[in-house]
Short mmCIF file of C-alpha atoms in Angstrom, two decimals:
data_model
loop_
_atom_site.label_atom_id
_atom_site.label_comp_id
_atom_site.label_asym_id
_atom_site.label_seq_id
_atom_site.Cartn_x
_atom_site.Cartn_y
_atom_site.Cartn_z
CA VAL A 1 77.62 84.14 95.83
CA CYS A 2 77.95 87.48 97.82
CA CYS A 3 80.25 88.75 100.17
CA HIS A 4 78.98 89.82 103.55
CA SER A 5 80.90 91.66 106.53
CA ASP A 6 80.98 89.74 109.61
CA HIS A 7 81.16 91.37 113.07
CA PRO A 8 84.58 93.68 113.02
CA ARG A 9 87.58 91.98 114.81
CA GLU A 10 90.63 93.67 116.43
CA ARG A 11 94.03 93.77 114.87
CA GLY A 12 96.85 96.16 116.34
CA GLY A 13 94.36 98.05 118.46
CA GLU A 14 92.35 99.20 115.36
CA GLU A 15 89.09 97.91 114.43
CA ALA A 16 89.02 96.19 111.04
CA VAL A 17 86.29 94.38 109.25
CA SER A 18 86.35 90.68 108.36
CA ILE A 19 84.96 89.63 104.82
CA ARG A 20 83.34 86.50 103.90
CA PRO A 21 85.21 85.29 101.30
CA TYR A 22 83.31 85.20 97.55
CA TYR A 23 84.69 81.79 96.90
CA GLN A 24 86.78 79.49 98.85
CA SER A 25 88.66 76.12 98.35
CA ASP A 26 91.31 74.25 100.18
CA ARG A 27 94.06 76.53 98.74
CA VAL A 28 92.18 79.44 97.14
CA THR A 29 90.29 82.30 98.87
CA LEU A 30 88.48 85.11 96.64
CA TYR A 31 87.22 88.12 97.92
CA HIS A 32 84.67 90.39 96.48
CA GLY A 33 85.16 93.78 97.75
CA ASP A 34 87.77 97.12 97.66
CA CYS A 35 91.43 96.08 98.60
CA LEU A 36 91.76 99.10 100.73
CA SER A 37 88.65 97.69 102.78
CA VAL A 38 90.00 93.90 102.49
CA LEU A 39 93.87 94.36 102.52
CA PRO A 40 93.88 95.60 106.47
CA THR A 41 92.04 92.40 107.80
CA LEU A 42 94.99 90.21 106.56
CA ASP A 43 97.78 89.56 109.09
CA ALA A 44 100.89 91.05 108.84
CA GLY A 45 103.60 88.98 106.95
CA SER A 46 100.65 86.53 106.06
CA VAL A 47 101.67 86.20 102.40
CA ASP A 48 105.15 85.65 100.33
CA ALA A 49 104.36 87.96 97.72
CA VAL A 50 101.88 90.07 96.32
CA VAL A 51 101.33 89.50 92.35
CA THR A 52 99.14 92.06 90.73
CA ASP A 53 97.96 94.05 87.54
CA PRO A 54 96.24 97.34 88.98
CA PRO A 55 94.50 100.01 87.14
CA TYR A 56 97.11 102.08 85.40
CA GLY A 57 95.55 105.39 86.54
CA ILE A 58 94.42 108.52 84.54
CA ASN A 59 95.74 109.49 81.25
CA THR A 60 97.50 106.25 80.27
CA LYS A 61 95.33 105.31 77.16
CA SER A 62 97.78 104.22 74.71
CA ASP A 63 96.39 106.57 72.04
CA GLY A 64 97.83 109.39 74.04
CA MET A 65 94.86 111.27 74.25
CA GLY A 66 94.03 113.27 77.44
CA LYS A 67 94.68 116.13 79.38
CA LEU A 68 97.48 118.38 78.22
CA ASN A 69 98.99 118.66 81.74
CA PRO A 70 97.65 115.79 84.17
CA TRP A 71 100.43 116.02 86.58
CA ALA A 72 97.77 116.84 89.60
CA ASP A 73 95.92 113.95 88.65
CA LEU A 74 98.60 111.82 88.62
CA CYS A 75 99.87 112.87 91.91
CA ASN A 76 96.41 112.42 93.42
CA SER A 77 96.52 108.75 91.80
CA ALA A 78 99.74 108.18 93.62
CA MET A 79 98.03 108.70 96.91
CA TRP A 80 95.89 105.66 95.87
CA TYR A 81 98.68 103.75 94.81
CA ALA A 82 100.66 104.44 97.75
CA ALA A 83 97.71 103.36 100.16
CA TRP A 84 97.74 99.56 98.98
CA ILE A 85 101.60 99.60 98.51
CA ARG A 86 101.89 100.30 102.02
CA GLU A 87 99.18 97.48 102.83
CA SER A 88 101.20 95.13 100.21
CA ARG A 89 104.55 95.91 102.28
CA ARG A 90 102.60 95.29 105.55
CA VAL A 91 101.31 91.82 104.36
CA ALA A 92 103.76 90.39 102.04
CA GLY A 93 107.50 89.49 101.47
CA ALA A 94 107.63 90.93 98.15
CA LEU A 95 105.59 93.04 95.56
CA TRP A 96 105.07 92.74 91.78
CA SER A 97 103.15 95.20 90.08
CA CYS A 98 102.21 95.36 86.06
CA LEU A 99 102.66 99.20 84.96
CA ASN A 100 103.18 100.88 81.74
CA TRP A 101 105.66 103.49 80.98
CA ARG A 102 103.08 106.50 81.26
CA SER A 103 101.86 105.24 84.76
CA LEU A 104 105.79 104.49 85.84
CA VAL A 105 105.81 108.41 87.32
CA THR A 106 102.93 107.48 89.31
CA PHE A 107 104.18 104.32 91.04
CA GLN A 108 107.76 106.00 91.23
CA LYS A 109 105.92 108.68 93.60
CA ALA A 110 104.02 106.34 95.29
CA ALA A 111 107.25 104.30 96.15
CA CYS A 112 108.88 107.61 97.42
CA ASP A 113 105.82 108.31 99.52
CA VAL A 114 105.70 104.98 101.09
CA GLY A 115 109.23 104.78 101.46
CA TRP A 116 109.79 101.78 99.57
CA PRO A 117 111.80 101.93 96.38
CA ILE A 118 111.35 100.00 93.41
CA GLU A 119 113.95 97.55 93.08
CA SER A 120 114.01 96.69 89.58
CA LEU A 121 111.84 97.05 86.52
CA LEU A 122 111.03 93.75 84.34
CA VAL A 123 110.34 94.30 80.71
CA TRP A 124 107.55 91.98 79.72
CA HIS A 125 108.29 91.65 75.80
CA LYS A 126 104.57 90.61 74.41
CA ASP A 127 106.27 89.32 70.96
CA TRP A 128 103.69 91.30 69.41
CA ILE A 129 102.89 94.87 68.48
CA GLY A 130 99.60 96.78 69.68
CA PRO A 131 98.00 99.99 69.07
CA GLY A 132 100.27 103.29 69.38
CA GLY A 133 97.87 106.13 68.20
CA THR A 134 98.92 108.02 65.09
CA ARG A 135 102.11 109.54 65.92
CA GLY A 136 104.18 107.41 68.17
CA LEU A 137 105.92 104.06 68.30
CA ARG A 138 103.75 100.85 68.48
CA PRO A 139 104.37 99.25 71.68
CA SER A 140 105.72 95.59 72.12
CA TYR A 141 106.02 95.80 75.96
CA GLU A 142 104.79 96.51 79.30
CA LEU A 143 106.83 96.90 82.65
CA VAL A 144 106.35 95.05 86.17
CA ALA A 145 108.09 96.79 89.09
CA PHE A 146 109.58 94.56 91.97
CA TRP A 147 109.90 95.65 95.69
CA SER A 148 111.59 93.21 97.85
CA ASN A 149 110.59 92.96 101.54
CA GLY A 150 113.12 90.19 102.62
CA ARG A 151 112.45 87.96 99.75
CA THR A 152 114.62 88.44 96.78
CA ILE A 153 115.08 87.09 93.39
CA VAL A 154 116.42 83.95 93.81
CA ASP A 155 118.15 82.93 90.47
CA ARG A 156 120.89 85.68 89.87
CA GLY A 157 120.90 84.86 86.18
CA LEU A 158 117.50 86.31 85.60
CA SER A 159 117.36 88.62 82.91
CA ASP A 160 115.06 91.91 83.37
CA VAL A 161 113.57 91.12 79.96
CA GLN A 162 111.17 88.53 79.46
CA THR A 163 109.11 87.36 76.58
CA PHE A 164 105.42 86.00 76.84
CA LYS A 165 103.42 85.66 73.87
CA TRP A 166 100.36 87.93 73.98
CA CYS A 167 98.13 89.63 71.66
CA GLY A 168 95.08 91.76 71.22
CA HIS A 169 92.56 89.13 71.74
CA LYS A 170 91.68 88.78 75.70
CA PRO A 171 90.42 85.10 76.15
CA ASN A 172 88.50 85.87 79.37
CA GLY A 173 87.15 89.19 78.23
CA HIS A 174 89.04 91.47 80.78
CA PRO A 175 90.79 94.36 78.82
CA ALA A 176 93.89 94.36 80.91
CA GLU A 177 94.31 90.69 81.10
CA LYS A 178 97.79 89.45 81.52
CA PRO A 179 99.14 85.73 80.33
CA VAL A 180 99.45 83.16 82.70
CA GLY A 181 102.98 82.48 82.28
CA LEU A 182 103.87 86.35 83.27
CA MET A 183 102.35 86.19 86.58
CA GLN A 184 103.74 82.73 87.26
CA PHE A 185 107.34 83.76 86.34
CA CYS A 186 106.83 86.76 89.34
CA ALA A 187 105.71 84.02 91.54
CA ASP A 188 108.68 81.73 90.58
CA ALA A 189 111.46 84.47 90.83
CA VAL A 190 110.78 84.87 94.46
CA GLN A 191 109.99 81.48 95.37
CA ALA A 192 106.56 82.46 96.74
CA SER A 193 104.27 79.76 98.01
CA VAL A 194 101.11 81.98 99.24
CA VAL A 195 100.33 84.64 96.75
CA LEU A 196 98.10 87.81 97.19
CA ASP A 197 96.34 89.70 94.07
CA PRO A 198 94.39 92.99 95.30
CA PHE A 199 93.10 93.35 91.82
CA THR A 200 92.14 89.85 90.73
CA GLY A 201 90.25 90.96 87.44
CA SER A 202 89.52 87.74 85.62
CA GLY A 203 91.77 85.53 87.63
CA THR A 204 94.85 85.16 85.88
CA THR A 205 97.36 84.96 89.03
CA GLY A 206 94.64 82.57 90.56
CA VAL A 207 94.87 80.24 87.75
CA ALA A 208 98.74 80.67 87.89
CA CYS A 209 98.66 79.71 91.39
CA VAL A 210 96.44 76.73 90.97
CA LYS A 211 98.20 75.32 88.36
CA THR A 212 101.67 75.59 90.12
CA GLY A 213 100.46 74.25 93.80
CA ARG A 214 100.40 77.71 95.42
CA ARG A 215 98.00 79.03 97.85
CA PHE A 216 96.32 82.06 96.39
CA ILE A 217 94.37 85.27 98.08
CA GLY A 218 92.51 87.24 95.70
CA ILE A 219 90.36 90.41 95.79
CA GLU A 220 88.37 92.03 93.29
CA ILE A 221 86.09 95.01 93.38
CA ASP A 222 83.68 94.02 90.25
CA GLU A 223 81.62 91.36 91.22
CA HIS A 224 81.27 90.51 87.03
CA TYR A 225 84.99 89.85 87.07
CA CYS A 226 84.96 88.34 90.40
CA GLU A 227 82.54 85.75 89.17
CA ILE A 228 84.74 84.95 85.99
CA ALA A 229 87.62 84.67 88.32
CA ALA A 230 86.01 82.17 90.46
CA LYS A 231 84.85 80.37 87.55
CA ARG A 232 88.28 80.24 86.00
CA ILE A 233 90.05 79.42 89.10
CA GLN A 234 87.52 76.36 89.77
CA LYS A 235 87.99 75.27 86.18
CA ALA A 236 91.90 75.03 87.10
CA GLU A 237 91.63 73.23 90.05
CA ALA A 238 89.40 70.54 88.31
CA GLU A 239 92.20 70.22 85.79
CA VAL A 240 94.49 69.49 88.21
CA ALA A 241 92.69 67.23 90.36
CA GLU A 242 92.00 65.15 87.14
CA ARG A 243 95.73 65.14 86.28
CA LEU A 244 96.63 64.09 89.77
CA VAL A 245 93.91 60.89 89.69
CA THR A 246 95.06 60.13 86.12
CA ALA A 247 98.85 60.43 86.83
#
């Protein structure tokens, strides 16, 4: 199913395009489109948390190969990060975004440009050592930045280092796929009942929400992964429904 643009509607005195969902069920709405086009159609304060894994940007490959001085590109990337972070702040009570040490500076600049500082950084320990090029240490972690817009970490005993087992094999074909447990942890930490992922990818955040009874809104620009996400979410919904029947 392809998405379609309906007639524009008004929001805050400005014209916004209403996008028809690619997939929809009682608790899930998935859009195929650019998040910068879809996010403005969502009402302010309409979700509890954004939990997402955006593209990490230019020159962030683990082999370290790239431009000698990519600073201008990183600053340009920060403008794009700032655009969706600003929209996330408008619609959500909190934001969790995956990143790595190379993209951290871009996120920091974007956060400063938006005027919404990063509250804390979660270190996701993979319990696995990944590729690290030929000169440096091999990485066993990535980062998840947390912004608070009213919602806070409820359990004050939570550490900023959490382990979720992962490996080089991506079970659903997306090169940057994350474990369901990591995305669930982020939603749990702020007790989010309604979760938005503007970079849905293969649907991991959506699956985490379905399994824990949350409402989910997803946006994915690549129709190939949008279709994969829809099928994964449908499968998770069927599994939950079957458990309820047999319980």
